[in-house]
Coordinates of C-alpha atoms in Angstrom, one line a residue:
Chain V
M1 CA 101.4 161.2 104.2
S2 CA 100.3 160.2 107.7
T3 CA 97.1 161.3 109.2
A4 CA 97.0 164.2 111.6
T5 CA 96.7 161.9 114.6
A6 CA 99.6 159.8 113.5
R7 CA 101.7 162.9 113.1
A8 CA 100.7 164.1 116.5
V9 CA 101.4 160.8 118.2
E10 CA 104.7 160.6 116.4
A11 CA 105.7 164.1 117.6
V12 CA 104.7 163.4 121.2
L13 CA 106.5 160.1 121.5
F14 CA 109.5 161.5 119.8
A15 CA 109.7 164.4 122.2
A16 CA 109.0 162.4 125.3
D17 CA 111.9 161.6 127.5
R18 CA 110.4 158.4 128.7
P19 CA 108.0 155.7 127.5
L20 CA 104.4 156.8 127.6
T21 CA 101.1 155.0 128.2
P22 CA 98.3 155.5 125.8
D23 CA 96.6 157.7 128.4
E24 CA 99.6 159.9 128.7
I25 CA 99.8 160.3 124.9
A26 CA 96.1 161.0 124.7
R27 CA 96.5 164.0 127.1
H28 CA 98.5 165.7 124.3
L29 CA 96.0 165.0 121.6
P30 CA 92.7 166.5 120.6
A31 CA 89.7 164.7 122.2
G32 CA 88.4 161.8 120.2
A33 CA 91.6 161.1 118.3
D34 CA 92.0 157.5 117.3
L35 CA 95.1 156.7 119.2
R36 CA 95.0 152.9 118.7
E37 CA 94.9 153.3 115.0
A38 CA 97.7 155.9 115.0
L39 CA 100.0 153.6 117.0
A40 CA 99.3 150.7 114.8
R41 CA 100.0 152.8 111.7
L42 CA 103.2 154.3 113.1
T43 CA 104.5 150.8 114.2
D44 CA 104.0 149.8 110.6
D45 CA 105.6 152.9 109.1
Y46 CA 108.7 152.4 111.1
R47 CA 109.1 148.7 110.6
G48 CA 112.4 148.1 108.9
R49 CA 113.7 151.6 109.4
G50 CA 116.6 152.7 111.6
I51 CA 114.2 153.6 114.4
E52 CA 111.3 151.5 115.6
L53 CA 108.2 152.1 117.7
V54 CA 107.7 149.6 120.4
E55 CA 105.3 148.8 123.2
R56 CA 106.8 147.7 126.5
G57 CA 104.6 146.9 129.4
G58 CA 101.8 149.0 128.1
R59 CA 104.1 152.0 127.4
W60 CA 105.3 153.2 124.0
H61 CA 108.6 154.6 122.9
F62 CA 110.8 155.0 119.9
Q63 CA 114.2 153.3 119.9
T64 CA 116.9 152.4 117.5
A65 CA 116.7 149.2 115.6
P66 CA 118.5 146.4 117.5
D67 CA 120.5 145.2 114.5
L68 CA 122.2 148.6 114.3
S69 CA 123.6 148.3 117.8
H70 CA 127.1 147.8 116.5
L71 CA 127.0 151.3 114.9
L72 CA 125.9 153.0 118.1
S73 CA 127.7 151.3 120.9
R74 CA 130.9 153.2 120.5
E75 CA 131.7 155.9 123.0
R76 CA 128.9 154.6 125.2
D77 CA 129.0 153.5 128.7
E78 CA 128.0 149.9 129.1
P79 CA 124.9 149.9 131.3
R80 CA 125.6 148.7 134.8
R81 CA 127.0 145.2 134.9
L82 CA 125.2 143.0 137.4
G83 CA 126.9 140.3 139.4
R84 CA 125.7 136.8 139.3
A85 CA 123.6 137.1 142.5
A86 CA 121.9 140.2 141.1
V87 CA 121.1 138.6 137.7
E88 CA 119.7 135.4 139.4
T89 CA 117.7 137.5 141.8
L90 CA 116.3 139.6 139.0
A91 CA 115.4 136.5 137.0
I92 CA 113.7 134.9 140.0
I93 CA 111.7 138.0 140.7
A94 CA 110.6 138.4 137.1
Y95 CA 109.6 134.8 136.7
H96 CA 107.9 134.4 140.1
E97 CA 106.6 137.8 141.0
P98 CA 105.4 138.7 143.5
V99 CA 108.0 137.0 145.6
S100 CA 109.4 137.4 149.0
R101 CA 113.0 137.6 150.0
A102 CA 112.8 134.3 151.8
E103 CA 111.4 132.7 148.6
I104 CA 114.3 134.1 146.5
E105 CA 116.7 132.7 149.1
A106 CA 115.0 129.4 149.0
I107 CA 115.3 129.2 145.2
R108 CA 118.9 130.2 145.3
G109 CA 119.7 128.1 148.3
V110 CA 121.7 131.0 149.9
Q111 CA 121.0 134.1 151.8
L112 CA 120.7 137.3 149.8
S113 CA 123.5 139.7 150.5
K114 CA 122.3 143.0 151.8
G115 CA 122.8 145.2 148.7
T116 CA 121.3 142.9 146.1
L117 CA 117.7 144.0 146.2
D118 CA 118.8 147.6 146.8
L119 CA 120.8 147.4 143.6
L120 CA 117.9 146.1 141.6
M121 CA 115.6 148.7 143.0
E122 CA 118.1 151.5 142.4
A123 CA 118.3 150.4 138.8
G124 CA 114.6 150.9 138.6
W125 CA 113.8 147.3 137.7
V126 CA 112.4 146.0 140.9
R127 CA 109.9 147.5 143.3
P128 CA 108.3 146.4 146.6
A129 CA 104.8 145.0 145.8
G130 CA 102.9 144.9 149.0
R131 CA 103.0 142.1 151.7
R132 CA 101.8 138.6 151.6
D133 CA 99.1 137.7 154.0
G134 CA 100.3 135.1 156.4
P135 CA 102.9 134.6 159.1
G136 CA 105.3 137.5 159.3
R137 CA 103.5 139.3 156.4
P138 CA 106.7 139.2 154.3
L139 CA 107.4 142.1 151.9
L140 CA 107.0 141.1 148.3
Y141 CA 109.0 142.2 145.3
A142 CA 108.0 142.5 141.6
T143 CA 109.4 144.0 138.5
T144 CA 108.7 147.5 137.1
P145 CA 107.6 148.8 133.7
D146 CA 111.2 150.0 133.3
F147 CA 112.4 146.5 133.6
L148 CA 110.2 145.5 130.6
S149 CA 111.4 148.5 128.6
H150 CA 115.0 148.0 129.4
F151 CA 115.0 144.3 128.4
G152 CA 112.8 144.9 125.4
L153 CA 109.8 142.8 126.7
S154 CA 106.3 143.7 125.7
S155 CA 105.0 142.0 128.8
R156 CA 106.1 139.4 131.3
R157 CA 104.6 136.8 129.0
D158 CA 107.6 137.6 126.7
L159 CA 110.1 136.4 129.4
P160 CA 112.3 133.9 127.6
G161 CA 110.9 130.3 128.1
I162 CA 108.4 131.3 130.7
D163 CA 105.7 129.1 129.2
D164 CA 107.9 126.0 129.3
L165 CA 109.0 126.7 132.8
K166 CA 105.4 127.1 133.9
A167 CA 104.4 123.9 132.2
A168 CA 107.3 122.0 133.9
G169 CA 106.0 123.2 137.3
L170 CA 109.3 125.1 137.9
L171 CA 107.5 128.3 138.6
D172 CA 105.1 126.9 141.2
P173 CA 105.1 128.6 144.6
V174 CA 108.2 127.8 146.5
S175 CA 107.5 125.5 149.4
A176 CA 109.5 125.3 152.5
T177 CA 110.2 121.6 151.8
F178 CA 112.3 122.9 149.0
A179 CA 114.7 124.6 151.3
P180 CA 114.9 122.9 154.7
E181 CA 118.0 124.9 155.6
L182 CA 116.2 128.2 155.1
E183 CA 112.9 127.3 156.5
S184 CA 113.4 128.9 159.8
D185 CA 114.6 132.2 158.3
A186 CA 111.5 132.8 156.2
E187 CA 109.4 134.0 159.1
N188 CA 111.9 136.4 160.5
R189 CA 111.8 138.9 157.7
Chain J
M1 CA 134.6 125.9 137.6
A2 CA 134.1 122.7 135.5
D3 CA 137.8 121.9 136.0
A4 CA 137.5 122.4 139.7
V5 CA 134.6 120.0 139.8
E6 CA 136.3 117.3 137.8
S7 CA 139.4 117.4 140.0
P8 CA 138.2 118.7 143.3
V9 CA 141.5 117.8 145.1
L10 CA 143.3 120.6 143.3
T11 CA 141.2 123.5 144.6
I12 CA 139.0 122.5 147.4
S13 CA 137.4 125.6 148.7
L14 CA 133.9 126.8 149.3
D15 CA 134.7 130.4 148.5
G16 CA 133.8 130.2 144.9
W17 CA 130.3 129.0 145.4
E18 CA 127.1 130.9 145.8
G19 CA 125.8 128.6 148.5
P20 CA 125.4 124.8 148.8
L21 CA 122.7 124.7 146.1
D22 CA 125.1 126.3 143.6
L23 CA 127.7 123.7 144.5
L24 CA 125.2 120.9 144.1
L25 CA 124.1 122.3 140.8
A26 CA 127.7 122.4 139.6
L27 CA 128.3 118.8 140.7
A28 CA 125.1 117.7 139.1
R29 CA 126.1 119.4 135.8
A30 CA 129.4 117.5 136.0
Q31 CA 127.3 114.3 135.6
K32 CA 126.8 115.5 132.1
V33 CA 123.2 114.3 131.9
D34 CA 120.0 116.1 131.8
L35 CA 119.2 117.4 135.3
R36 CA 116.0 115.2 135.3
D37 CA 118.2 112.1 134.9
I38 CA 120.9 112.7 137.4
S39 CA 121.6 110.2 140.1
I40 CA 120.7 111.8 143.4
L41 CA 122.6 109.2 145.3
A42 CA 125.8 109.9 143.3
L43 CA 125.3 113.6 143.7
V44 CA 125.0 113.2 147.5
E45 CA 128.2 111.2 147.6
Q46 CA 130.0 113.9 145.6
Y47 CA 128.8 116.7 147.7
L48 CA 129.6 115.0 151.0
S49 CA 133.1 114.1 149.8
F50 CA 133.7 117.6 148.4
V51 CA 132.6 119.3 151.6
G52 CA 134.5 116.7 153.7
D53 CA 137.7 117.4 151.8
A54 CA 137.4 121.1 151.8
G55 CA 140.7 122.2 153.3
R56 CA 140.2 125.4 155.1
I57 CA 136.7 125.7 156.5
D58 CA 135.6 129.2 157.4
L59 CA 132.8 128.3 159.7
E60 CA 130.9 131.5 158.8
V61 CA 130.9 130.4 155.1
A62 CA 130.6 126.7 155.8
A63 CA 127.6 126.7 158.0
D64 CA 125.1 126.5 155.2
Y65 CA 127.1 123.9 153.4
L66 CA 127.2 121.8 156.6
V67 CA 123.5 122.1 157.1
M68 CA 123.0 120.9 153.6
A69 CA 125.5 118.1 154.1
A70 CA 123.6 116.9 157.1
W71 CA 120.3 117.0 155.2
L72 CA 121.9 115.1 152.3
A73 CA 123.4 112.5 154.6
Y74 CA 119.9 112.0 156.1
L75 CA 118.5 111.7 152.6
K76 CA 121.2 109.2 151.6
S77 CA 120.4 107.1 154.6
L78 CA 116.7 107.1 153.8
L79 CA 117.4 106.2 150.2
L80 CA 119.7 103.3 151.2
L81 CA 117.9 101.8 154.1
P82 CA 115.2 99.2 153.5
R83 CA 111.9 101.2 153.8
A84 CA 108.4 100.6 154.9
P85 CA 105.8 100.8 152.1
D86 CA 104.2 104.0 153.4
Q87 CA 107.2 105.6 154.9
D88 CA 106.9 109.3 155.7
P89 CA 108.7 111.2 154.4
D90 CA 108.9 109.3 151.2
P91 CA 112.7 109.3 150.3
D92 CA 111.9 109.3 146.6
M93 CA 109.7 112.3 147.1
L94 CA 112.5 114.1 148.9
A95 CA 115.0 113.2 146.2
A96 CA 112.5 114.5 143.5
L97 CA 112.1 117.7 145.4
L98 CA 115.9 118.2 145.5
Q99 CA 116.0 117.5 141.8
Q100 CA 113.3 120.0 141.2
R101 CA 115.1 122.6 143.2
L102 CA 118.2 122.1 141.2
Q103 CA 116.2 122.4 138.0
R104 CA 114.6 125.6 139.2
L105 CA 117.9 127.2 140.1
D106 CA 119.3 126.1 136.8
A107 CA 116.3 127.5 135.0
M108 CA 116.6 130.8 136.8
R109 CA 120.3 131.0 136.1
D110 CA 119.6 130.3 132.4
A111 CA 116.8 132.9 132.4
G112 CA 119.0 135.5 133.9
A113 CA 121.6 134.9 131.2
R114 CA 119.0 135.1 128.5
L115 CA 117.6 138.3 130.0
M116 CA 121.1 139.9 130.1
A117 CA 121.6 138.9 126.5
R118 CA 118.5 140.7 125.2
D119 CA 118.6 143.9 123.3
R120 CA 119.0 146.3 126.2
I121 CA 118.2 149.9 126.2
G122 CA 121.4 151.9 126.5
R123 CA 123.6 149.0 125.3
D124 CA 122.0 147.6 122.1
V125 CA 119.1 149.9 121.4
F126 CA 118.9 153.5 122.2
A127 CA 116.2 156.0 123.1
R128 CA 116.3 159.4 121.6
G129 CA 119.4 161.2 122.6
M130 CA 118.0 164.7 123.0
P131 CA 114.3 164.6 123.6
E132 CA 112.6 167.9 123.7
G133 CA 110.6 166.6 126.7
L134 CA 106.9 167.1 127.3
R135 CA 105.8 169.9 129.5
T136 CA 102.9 170.4 131.7
I137 CA 101.7 173.9 132.1
G138 CA 99.5 174.9 135.0
R139 CA 96.3 176.6 134.1
P140 CA 95.0 178.5 137.0
V141 CA 91.5 177.5 138.0
F142 CA 90.1 179.8 140.6
R143 CA 88.0 178.4 143.4
T144 CA 86.1 180.7 145.6
A145 CA 83.0 179.7 147.6
I146 CA 79.8 181.8 147.6
F147 CA 80.3 182.2 151.3
D148 CA 83.6 183.9 150.8
L149 CA 81.9 186.3 148.5
I150 CA 79.1 187.2 150.8
D151 CA 81.4 187.4 153.8
A152 CA 83.7 189.7 151.9
Y153 CA 80.9 191.9 151.0
A154 CA 79.6 192.1 154.5
Q155 CA 83.0 193.0 155.7
V156 CA 83.4 195.7 153.2
A157 CA 80.0 197.1 154.1
A158 CA 80.8 197.0 157.8
R159 CA 84.2 198.6 157.3
T160 CA 83.1 201.4 155.1
A161 CA 79.5 202.2 156.1
P162 CA 79.3 206.0 156.6
V163 CA 79.7 206.7 160.2
Q164 CA 76.5 208.4 161.5
H165 CA 76.7 209.8 165.1
Q166 CA 73.2 209.4 166.5
V167 CA 72.8 210.7 170.0
R168 CA 70.6 208.4 171.9
R169 CA 67.7 210.0 173.7
R170 CA 68.7 210.2 177.3
P171 CA 66.3 210.6 180.3
V172 CA 67.0 214.1 181.5
M173 CA 65.0 216.9 183.2
A174 CA 66.0 220.2 181.6
L175 CA 66.7 223.2 183.7
D176 CA 63.6 225.0 182.2
Q177 CA 61.4 222.2 183.2
A178 CA 62.8 222.2 186.7
L179 CA 62.4 226.0 187.0
A180 CA 58.8 225.9 185.9
R181 CA 58.0 223.0 188.2
L182 CA 59.5 224.7 191.3
R183 CA 57.8 228.0 190.6
A184 CA 54.5 226.2 190.4
M185 CA 55.0 224.3 193.6
L186 CA 56.6 227.1 195.8
P187 CA 53.3 228.8 196.7
D188 CA 52.4 225.5 198.5
A189 CA 55.7 225.4 200.3
A190 CA 55.2 227.6 203.3
E191 CA 57.2 225.1 205.5
W192 CA 60.8 223.8 205.0
R193 CA 60.7 220.9 202.6
R194 CA 63.5 218.7 201.3
L195 CA 64.5 219.5 197.7
E196 CA 63.8 215.9 196.7
S197 CA 60.1 216.4 197.5
F198 CA 59.9 218.8 194.5
L199 CA 61.0 216.1 192.0
P200 CA 58.6 214.6 189.6
P201 CA 56.9 211.5 191.1
G202 CA 58.3 208.2 189.8
A203 CA 61.6 209.6 188.5
Q204 CA 64.2 206.9 188.8
G205 CA 67.8 206.3 187.9
D206 CA 69.4 208.7 185.5
L207 CA 66.2 210.8 185.2
R208 CA 66.1 211.3 189.0
R209 CA 69.7 212.3 189.1
S210 CA 69.2 214.7 186.3
A211 CA 66.0 216.1 188.1
V212 CA 67.9 216.5 191.3
A213 CA 70.7 218.4 189.5
S214 CA 68.3 220.6 187.5
S215 CA 66.0 221.2 190.5
F216 CA 69.0 222.3 192.6
L217 CA 70.0 224.8 189.9
A218 CA 66.4 226.0 189.7
A219 CA 66.3 226.4 193.4
L220 CA 69.4 228.5 193.4
E221 CA 67.9 230.7 190.6
L222 CA 64.7 231.2 192.6
A223 CA 66.6 232.0 195.7
R224 CA 68.6 234.6 193.7
Q225 CA 65.3 236.1 192.5
G226 CA 64.1 236.2 196.1
Q227 CA 61.2 233.8 195.6
A228 CA 62.7 231.0 197.6
V229 CA 64.9 230.4 200.7
L230 CA 67.5 227.6 200.9
R231 CA 68.9 226.0 204.0
Q232 CA 71.5 223.3 204.6
D233 CA 72.3 222.5 208.3
A234 CA 75.6 220.8 207.6
P235 CA 77.7 219.8 204.6
F236 CA 75.9 216.9 202.8
A237 CA 72.9 217.4 205.0
P238 CA 69.5 217.5 203.2
L239 CA 68.9 220.7 201.2
M240 CA 65.8 222.4 202.5
L241 CA 63.6 224.7 200.5
K242 CA 60.5 227.0 201.2
A243 CA 58.8 230.0 199.7
S244 CA 60.2 233.3 200.9
Chain A
M1 CA 123.0 150.1 99.3
S2 CA 121.5 153.4 100.3
T3 CA 118.7 152.0 102.4
A4 CA 121.2 150.5 104.8
T5 CA 123.1 153.8 105.1
A6 CA 119.9 155.7 105.6
R7 CA 118.8 153.4 108.4
A8 CA 122.2 153.8 110.0
V9 CA 122.2 157.6 109.7
E10 CA 118.6 157.6 111.0
A11 CA 119.6 155.6 114.1
V12 CA 122.8 157.6 114.7
L13 CA 121.0 160.9 114.6
F14 CA 118.1 159.7 116.7
A15 CA 120.4 158.4 119.4
A16 CA 122.8 161.4 119.4
D17 CA 122.6 163.7 122.3
R18 CA 123.5 166.7 120.2
P19 CA 123.3 167.8 116.5
L20 CA 126.0 166.1 114.5
T21 CA 128.2 167.2 111.6
P22 CA 128.5 164.9 108.6
D23 CA 131.9 163.9 109.8
E24 CA 130.7 162.9 113.2
I25 CA 127.9 160.9 111.6
A26 CA 130.3 159.2 109.2
R27 CA 132.4 157.9 112.0
H28 CA 129.5 155.6 112.8
L29 CA 129.2 154.3 109.2
P30 CA 131.0 151.8 107.2
A31 CA 133.7 153.4 105.0
G32 CA 132.4 154.6 101.6
A33 CA 128.8 155.0 102.7
D34 CA 127.1 157.7 100.8
L35 CA 126.1 160.0 103.6
R36 CA 125.0 162.9 101.5
E37 CA 122.5 160.8 99.7
A38 CA 121.3 159.2 102.9
L39 CA 120.7 162.6 104.5
A40 CA 118.8 163.9 101.4
R41 CA 116.7 160.7 101.4
L42 CA 115.9 161.0 105.1
T43 CA 115.0 164.6 104.8
D44 CA 112.5 163.6 102.1
D45 CA 111.2 160.7 104.0
Y46 CA 110.4 162.8 107.0
R47 CA 108.9 165.7 105.2
G48 CA 105.3 166.2 106.3
R49 CA 105.6 163.7 109.2
G50 CA 105.5 164.6 112.9
I51 CA 109.3 164.6 113.0
E52 CA 111.6 166.3 110.6
L53 CA 115.3 166.1 109.8
V54 CA 116.9 169.5 109.7
E55 CA 120.4 171.0 109.2
R56 CA 121.4 174.0 111.3
G57 CA 124.8 175.5 110.8
G58 CA 126.2 172.3 109.3
R59 CA 124.9 170.0 112.0
W60 CA 122.0 167.6 111.6
H61 CA 119.3 166.7 114.0
F62 CA 115.8 165.4 114.2
Q63 CA 113.2 167.7 115.8
T64 CA 109.5 167.5 116.2
A65 CA 107.6 169.3 113.4
P66 CA 107.3 173.0 114.4
D67 CA 103.5 173.1 113.7
L68 CA 103.0 170.4 116.4
S69 CA 105.0 172.1 119.1
H70 CA 101.7 173.1 120.9
L71 CA 101.1 169.4 121.6
L72 CA 104.2 169.1 123.6
S73 CA 103.0 171.1 126.4
R74 CA 99.8 170.1 128.1
E75 CA 97.7 172.3 130.3
R76 CA 96.7 171.1 133.6
D77 CA 94.3 172.7 136.0
E78 CA 95.9 174.3 138.9
P79 CA 93.5 175.3 141.6
R80 CA 94.0 178.8 143.1
R81 CA 92.3 180.9 145.6
L82 CA 91.5 184.5 145.2
G83 CA 93.1 186.8 147.7
R84 CA 91.0 189.0 150.1
A85 CA 91.2 192.1 147.9
A86 CA 90.0 190.2 144.8
V87 CA 87.1 188.6 146.6
E88 CA 86.0 191.9 148.0
T89 CA 86.2 193.5 144.6
L90 CA 84.3 190.7 143.0
A91 CA 81.6 191.0 145.7
I92 CA 81.3 194.7 145.1
I93 CA 81.0 194.3 141.4
A94 CA 78.4 191.5 141.8
Y95 CA 76.3 193.6 144.2
H96 CA 76.6 197.0 142.3
E97 CA 77.3 196.2 138.7
P98 CA 77.9 197.9 136.5
V99 CA 80.4 199.8 138.6
S100 CA 83.5 201.8 137.9
R101 CA 86.9 201.3 139.4
A102 CA 86.6 204.5 141.3
E103 CA 83.3 203.4 142.8
I104 CA 84.8 200.1 143.8
E105 CA 87.6 202.0 145.6
A106 CA 85.1 204.2 147.2
I107 CA 83.1 201.3 148.5
R108 CA 86.1 199.4 149.7
G109 CA 87.7 202.5 151.1
V110 CA 91.0 201.3 149.7
Q111 CA 92.7 201.8 146.3
L112 CA 92.6 198.8 144.0
S113 CA 96.0 197.3 143.4
K114 CA 97.0 197.0 139.8
G115 CA 96.4 193.4 139.2
T116 CA 93.1 192.8 141.0
L117 CA 90.7 193.5 138.2
D118 CA 93.0 191.7 135.7
L119 CA 92.9 188.7 137.9
L120 CA 89.1 188.7 138.1
M121 CA 88.9 189.0 134.4
E122 CA 91.5 186.2 134.0
A123 CA 89.4 184.1 136.2
G124 CA 86.5 184.8 133.8
W125 CA 84.2 186.2 136.4
V126 CA 84.4 189.9 135.5
R127 CA 84.1 191.7 132.2
P128 CA 84.3 195.3 131.0
A129 CA 80.8 196.6 130.6
G130 CA 80.9 199.8 128.6
R131 CA 81.5 203.3 129.9
R132 CA 79.3 205.5 132.1
D133 CA 78.1 208.7 130.5
G134 CA 79.4 211.5 132.5
P135 CA 82.7 213.2 133.4
G136 CA 85.7 211.0 132.6
R137 CA 83.4 208.4 131.0
P138 CA 84.8 205.8 133.4
L139 CA 85.0 202.2 132.3
L140 CA 82.4 200.0 134.0
Y141 CA 82.7 196.4 135.2
A142 CA 80.2 193.7 135.5
T143 CA 80.1 190.0 136.3
T144 CA 79.9 187.3 133.6
P145 CA 77.7 184.2 133.1
D146 CA 80.7 182.2 134.3
F147 CA 80.5 184.0 137.6
L148 CA 76.9 183.0 138.1
S149 CA 77.6 179.4 137.2
H150 CA 80.7 179.1 139.3
F151 CA 78.8 180.3 142.4
G152 CA 75.7 178.4 141.5
L153 CA 73.5 181.4 141.1
S154 CA 70.8 181.6 138.5
S155 CA 70.9 185.4 138.7
R156 CA 72.5 188.1 140.7
R157 CA 69.3 188.4 142.6
D158 CA 70.1 185.1 144.1
L159 CA 73.0 186.6 146.0
P160 CA 72.0 185.7 149.6
G161 CA 71.4 188.6 151.9
I162 CA 71.1 191.2 149.1
D163 CA 67.6 192.3 150.4
D164 CA 68.8 192.7 153.9
L165 CA 71.7 194.7 152.8
K166 CA 69.5 196.8 150.6
A167 CA 67.1 197.4 153.5
A168 CA 70.1 198.6 155.5
G169 CA 70.8 201.2 152.9
L170 CA 74.2 199.7 152.1
L171 CA 73.6 199.1 148.4
D172 CA 72.5 202.7 147.4
P173 CA 74.5 203.9 144.5
V174 CA 77.7 205.5 145.6
S175 CA 77.1 209.2 145.3
A176 CA 79.6 211.4 143.7
T177 CA 79.8 213.4 146.8
F178 CA 80.7 210.3 148.7
A179 CA 84.0 210.0 146.8
P180 CA 84.6 213.1 144.8
E181 CA 88.3 212.8 144.8
L182 CA 88.2 209.3 143.4
E183 CA 85.8 209.8 140.6
S184 CA 88.4 211.9 138.7
D185 CA 90.8 209.1 138.8
A186 CA 88.7 206.9 136.6
E187 CA 89.8 208.4 133.4
N188 CA 93.5 207.9 134.2
R189 CA 93.3 204.1 134.2

């Protein structure tokens, strides 16, 4: 039998129609409830069941266990299929954020077609993240908490292979030397 | 794509590539070695020959490829020519940077594929299908300042205070007063005197006007009683009064 | 193995966007799975938790435990201003308390609309304060401690200007002769 707080957290997260931060959960609980303990306990309770409690980017939600996907996929629309350019752009943003459009183009070696960033923003995975100080003050892009939830990442540190890439220097800031053919474009955006 | 790379003569076109770096990466991959070990010189050769052989060249599409080709030709010349010990830019450095660029693009492409293959919500894992939802209910909190309260009270008080008609004391000389005064003064008025000379001394403004009016009425009354005689030589001329 | 079936049923019901009949659930399961047993087992598992599995009219679904439904809606402060009539009424009560409805109307010179006193009581600033001895025994109203604290007063005597108003004779008790026709109304409310 779970404690009163665990029951309450369970009910709140179950009823929620989106992932919730601990603060958001706490607003539905009596003051002083030990939310941390309840979340840990629930995570344990559900381990190995058909539903699991997960934390993604600081927000918690229940979801079905990944190994059961074959039972559930029928009659379901495949989530939007991204083209190659969009997938690469999303990966570049996720691994380099915050990153400017010119930097994305430098890494890909080609100009970004008009709709690519729009598509990623519409999907709710990418957001504008301020401007970089410097010439042209380019707009920067970063990923959203929804990106983490959607791809089942607890945080950006969970991005596949990110530590190795970092160690290999492949995530260092993009220098203009990398992309001589795009150099002149960078300042115009 | 791999087939196309191995036998470029069959399908020489730039349409299928996502830019020159994509093409370079595909050519590098065709070397079938780790990207860190590829021969940059060979890669440059392959690229230049591929772009040179490209049959139909859409200038719009080809511009980026041609810029890259020019840069690679430049790099090739730097790599081949005998070089000074401290040449700037260092050709090996440029080659290393190109190599790193290819590695980075390759890494991002791979990362993208690994991201897409993860357990994704709505495809592999599912959120609750019919969440009750959480509601936020507004609890009214009334805010009113003390000033509003005082001001409201003052307005109520002003609006509903019982109306008291208070007649202000006005400076007047009653008829009785005027009559008494004229009676007392007439015995000394054997000669014609102007009516105004009978007014109380120092009467100004409204009091004087009232005194004139009441003294005039008093004079008429005394004349009626036969105690005084009134005379006016012309309309609006001074009114003259003396004892009869 | 019943655990596997229970997990599957758990996930299917969780992800479903409507209550499902056993037949509908079974379509997601391997042939021969013991659905009946899985449903019984899940119903047991969830008993006493924040979520429960219920059957309604032959259809199964998860729902949050009914005793926790109060957690699902959260109250939030919503600042509101009092209207003119309410502020005037409040001021009159504060200056004259305890005061009857008829007296308030006499002072304001306007009838009190139905909700005004309710609103002031909802705001927590006005309370019923017994009845006045006399004809009709009208209900009296007075301010609350909350009223004083909201307006930063330590007592009603702190109301600014009360002495001036008193000197002007505006705070004398409302005489019956002042509003004879209204006094009789008091008992009808």
